[in-house]
Coordinates of C-alpha atoms in Angstrom, one line a residue:
X19 CA -105.9 183.5 395.5
X20 CA -103.9 186.8 395.0
X21 CA -100.7 185.3 395.7
X22 CA -101.5 182.7 393.1
X23 CA -102.8 184.8 390.5
X24 CA -99.2 186.3 390.7
X25 CA -97.6 183.0 391.3
X26 CA -99.2 182.3 387.8
X27 CA -98.1 185.8 386.5
X28 CA -94.7 185.3 387.7
X29 CA -93.6 181.2 386.0
X30 CA -96.2 183.8 382.2
X31 CA -93.5 185.3 382.9
X32 CA -90.5 183.3 383.8
X33 CA -92.0 181.3 380.7
X34 CA -91.3 184.2 377.9
X35 CA -88.1 185.7 379.5
X36 CA -86.6 181.3 379.5
X37 CA -88.5 180.5 375.6
X38 CA -87.4 184.3 374.3
X39 CA -83.3 182.6 375.7
X40 CA -83.9 179.9 373.8
X41 CA -84.1 182.3 370.3
X42 CA -81.6 184.7 371.1
X43 CA -79.5 181.4 371.5
X44 CA -81.1 179.4 368.4
X45 CA -80.0 182.7 365.9
X46 CA -76.7 183.2 367.7
X47 CA -75.6 179.3 366.9
X48 CA -77.6 179.7 364.2
X49 CA -75.3 183.2 363.0
X50 CA -72.4 181.2 363.9
X51 CA -72.9 178.1 361.6
X52 CA -73.7 180.9 358.7
X53 CA -70.5 182.0 360.0
X54 CA -68.1 179.5 359.6
X55 CA -70.2 178.9 356.8
X56 CA -68.8 181.8 355.1
X57 CA -65.0 181.1 356.0
X58 CA -65.0 178.1 355.1
X59 CA -66.0 178.7 351.9
X60 CA -63.7 182.1 351.4
X61 CA -61.5 179.0 352.3
X62 CA -61.6 176.8 350.2
X63 CA -62.2 179.4 347.4
X64 CA -58.4 181.4 348.2
X65 CA -57.6 177.2 348.0
X66 CA -58.9 177.0 344.6
X67 CA -56.9 180.2 344.1
X68 CA -54.0 178.5 344.9
X69 CA -53.7 175.2 343.7
X70 CA -54.7 177.5 340.1
X71 CA -51.7 179.6 339.9
X72 CA -49.6 176.7 341.0
X73 CA -50.9 174.8 338.1
X74 CA -51.6 177.1 335.0
X75 CA -50.0 180.7 336.6
X76 CA -53.9 181.9 335.7
X77 CA -56.4 184.1 338.0
X78 CA -58.6 186.3 338.1
X79 CA -58.8 189.9 340.7
X80 CA -61.9 190.5 341.2
X81 CA -62.0 193.1 344.3
X82 CA -61.0 196.1 343.0
X83 CA -63.1 198.8 343.7
X84 CA -64.2 199.6 340.2
X85 CA -66.4 195.6 341.0
X86 CA -64.5 194.7 336.8
X87 CA -63.2 191.1 337.1
X88 CA -59.7 191.0 335.3
X89 CA -58.4 187.2 334.0
X90 CA -54.7 187.4 335.0
X91 CA -52.4 184.9 332.7
X92 CA -48.9 184.7 332.8
X93 CA -46.2 183.2 329.6
X94 CA -43.3 182.2 332.1
X95 CA -40.9 180.2 331.1
X96 CA -39.6 178.6 328.0
X97 CA -43.0 178.6 325.7
X98 CA -43.7 174.7 325.2
X99 CA -44.6 173.3 320.9
X100 CA -45.8 169.7 320.4
X101 CA -42.3 168.1 322.4
X102 CA -42.8 168.7 326.0
X103 CA -39.7 169.4 327.3
X104 CA -37.7 169.0 330.9
X105 CA -39.5 168.8 333.9
X106 CA -37.3 171.1 335.5
X107 CA -37.4 173.9 333.2
X108 CA -40.6 176.1 333.5
X109 CA -42.5 176.3 330.4
X110 CA -46.0 177.9 328.8
X111 CA -48.1 174.7 327.2
X112 CA -49.9 176.1 324.7
X113 CA -52.6 173.7 325.3
X114 CA -53.5 175.6 328.4
X115 CA -53.5 178.7 327.4
X116 CA -55.1 178.4 324.3
X117 CA -58.7 176.7 326.0
X118 CA -58.4 179.6 328.8
X119 CA -58.8 182.4 325.7
X120 CA -61.8 180.2 324.4
X121 CA -62.9 180.6 327.3
X122 CA -61.8 184.0 328.9
X123 CA -63.9 185.0 325.7
X124 CA -66.9 182.9 325.2
X125 CA -68.1 184.6 329.5
X126 CA -69.9 187.4 330.2
X127 CA -68.2 187.5 333.6
X128 CA -64.3 188.2 332.8
X129 CA -64.5 192.2 331.3
X130 CA -60.8 192.6 331.0
X131 CA -58.0 190.1 330.6
X132 CA -54.6 191.4 331.5
X133 CA -50.9 189.1 329.9
X134 CA -47.9 189.1 331.8
X135 CA -44.9 187.8 330.6
X136 CA -41.3 186.7 331.3
X137 CA -40.5 184.4 328.5
X138 CA -37.1 183.6 326.8
X139 CA -39.2 182.8 323.7
X140 CA -39.3 179.1 322.6
X141 CA -42.0 176.8 319.5
X142 CA -42.9 179.5 317.2
X143 CA -46.2 177.8 316.0
X144 CA -47.5 177.6 319.6
X145 CA -46.4 181.3 320.2
X146 CA -47.8 182.4 317.3
X147 CA -51.1 181.0 317.8
X148 CA -51.2 182.0 321.7
X149 CA -50.8 185.9 320.5
X150 CA -53.3 185.5 317.5
X151 CA -56.2 184.2 320.1
X152 CA -55.4 187.1 322.1
X153 CA -55.2 189.3 319.3
X154 CA -58.2 188.2 318.6
X155 CA -60.2 188.4 321.9
X156 CA -63.0 190.9 322.1
X157 CA -62.5 191.8 325.4
X158 CA -59.9 194.8 326.2
X159 CA -56.1 193.1 327.0
X160 CA -53.5 194.6 328.8
X161 CA -49.5 192.9 328.3
X162 CA -47.0 194.1 330.9
X163 CA -42.9 192.6 330.3
X164 CA -41.0 191.9 333.4
X165 CA -37.5 190.6 333.2
X166 CA -38.0 189.5 329.6
X167 CA -40.2 189.1 326.3
X168 CA -37.3 187.3 324.0
X169 CA -38.2 186.0 320.3
X170 CA -41.2 184.1 319.8
X171 CA -42.3 186.5 322.6
X172 CA -42.5 190.0 321.7
X173 CA -45.7 188.4 319.3
X174 CA -47.4 188.4 322.4
X175 CA -46.5 191.2 323.7
X176 CA -47.7 193.8 320.9
X177 CA -50.8 191.4 320.0
X178 CA -52.9 193.0 323.0
X179 CA -54.4 196.4 322.5
X180 CA -52.0 198.6 325.0
X181 CA -48.1 197.1 326.2
X182 CA -45.6 197.7 328.5
X183 CA -43.0 197.4 329.2
X184 CA -40.7 198.1 333.4
X185 CA -37.4 199.9 333.5
X186 CA -34.9 197.0 333.2
X187 CA -37.4 194.2 330.7
X188 CA -35.5 193.4 328.5
X189 CA -36.5 192.2 324.0
X190 CA -34.4 189.9 322.2
X191 CA -35.0 191.4 318.6
X192 CA -33.3 187.3 316.8
X193 CA -34.5 185.3 313.3
X194 CA -35.0 182.4 313.2
X195 CA -33.9 179.6 314.1
X196 CA -34.3 175.5 314.0
X197 CA -33.0 172.7 316.2
X198 CA -33.3 169.1 315.1
X199 CA -31.3 168.8 311.5
X200 CA -31.6 170.9 309.0
X201 CA -31.4 170.4 305.1
X202 CA -29.0 173.2 303.2
X203 CA -31.4 173.3 299.8
X204 CA -32.7 176.0 298.2
X205 CA -36.6 175.4 299.9
X206 CA -35.0 175.2 303.6
X207 CA -33.8 179.3 302.9
X208 CA -37.8 179.9 301.9
X209 CA -39.8 177.8 304.6
X210 CA -37.2 180.1 307.0
X211 CA -38.2 183.0 305.1
X212 CA -41.9 181.8 305.4
X213 CA -41.6 181.7 308.8
X214 CA -40.1 184.9 309.6
X215 CA -41.9 187.3 307.4
X216 CA -45.3 185.3 309.0
X217 CA -43.7 187.1 312.4
X218 CA -42.7 190.6 311.0
X219 CA -46.2 190.7 309.7
X220 CA -47.7 190.3 312.8
X221 CA -45.7 192.9 314.6
X222 CA -45.0 195.0 312.4
X223 CA -49.3 195.2 312.1
X224 CA -49.7 195.4 316.1
X225 CA -47.4 197.7 316.6
X226 CA -45.9 201.5 314.8
X227 CA -42.3 199.7 314.3
X228 CA -42.2 199.4 310.8
X229 CA -41.2 196.2 308.2
X230 CA -37.4 196.9 307.0
X231 CA -36.3 198.6 310.9
X232 CA -37.6 195.1 312.3
X233 CA -35.4 192.7 309.9
X234 CA -32.6 195.2 310.7
X235 CA -32.6 194.5 314.0
X236 CA -33.3 191.1 313.9
X237 CA -29.9 191.0 311.6
X238 CA -28.0 193.4 313.9
X239 CA -24.1 191.4 314.2
X240 CA -22.2 193.8 317.5
X241 CA -24.2 193.5 320.4
X242 CA -24.6 190.0 320.7
X243 CA -22.1 187.5 321.1
X244 CA -23.2 184.4 320.4
X245 CA -26.3 185.4 317.7
X246 CA -27.3 187.6 315.4
X247 CA -30.5 190.5 317.4
X248 CA -30.2 193.4 319.1
X249 CA -31.7 193.4 322.9
X250 CA -33.6 196.1 323.9
X251 CA -34.0 197.4 327.4
X252 CA -36.9 199.5 328.6
X253 CA -37.5 203.2 327.1
X254 CA -35.6 201.7 323.8
X255 CA -38.3 199.2 323.4
X256 CA -40.8 201.9 323.6
X257 CA -38.9 204.4 320.9
X258 CA -38.7 201.4 318.5
X259 CA -42.1 201.7 318.3
X260 CA -43.0 198.3 319.4
X261 CA -44.0 198.6 323.2
X262 CA -46.9 201.5 323.8
X263 CA -45.0 203.2 327.2
X264 CA -42.6 202.1 329.7
X265 CA -45.2 201.2 333.3
X266 CA -46.0 198.5 335.8
X267 CA -48.3 197.1 337.1
X268 CA -50.1 199.8 338.7
X269 CA -50.3 201.5 335.3
X270 CA -51.4 198.4 333.6
X271 CA -54.2 197.4 335.5
X272 CA -55.4 201.3 336.0
X273 CA -54.9 201.1 331.1
X274 CA -57.2 198.7 331.4
X275 CA -59.9 199.1 334.0
X276 CA -60.3 203.4 332.5
X277 CA -60.8 200.5 328.9
X278 CA -63.3 198.5 330.4
X279 CA -65.1 201.5 331.7
X280 CA -64.6 203.1 327.9
X281 CA -66.5 200.0 325.8
X282 CA -69.4 199.8 328.6
X283 CA -70.1 202.8 328.0
X284 CA -70.0 202.5 324.2
X285 CA -72.1 199.2 324.2
X286 CA -75.2 201.3 326.3

């Protein structure tokens, strides 16, 4: 009888061990499924980010230690207006940028906006529309001119709260040019002047250069071989009062984080 009692106890102990082992296996399987789920979700997020960069050149930077969400907008190639450019041309489509800027303004998640520019210019109306939209954002904004920000790219570069240009970055300042048929009458020249005043007025309102000096740079005849205008390289753009500071991506992001922090303190 004693042996039967010991056997019953041993059997009960074995059952408990088996149940524990089952629980451990079930927990391990559950943890494995969760880990696989997290990895799958991470892969989907990375895929979505890659597709977004490829399609519209935009991404939200949210891996920083400050836990700020910085939305990156790129202005590259030629700024496309109402007419579609060739498929071989790199373009920035204003119909992509404007809705995204509106979504940024409406979002409670986005803390700041970083604009990267490497553009040859393009459509005046589209460029001014993008510049006005950026200038009217309530979020902190910083621009960084990389390869270049020419022509109508100048108003976009100065439309942010603070602007940077890399040492080798360039900005071409030149008068308005219209393509297609131009009627040689006074009304046409008046229209040219009106467009020119819109551009110079915006630029001078958003940076330190004076209108007479900007127009002087536009009408320079000794620098461009086939055009009138001026090429400003890096520090020259800062010295003329168009760009705030020479710097790179590190400086631009650090400035933006600082602006976001200061805005957060002001709203407390």
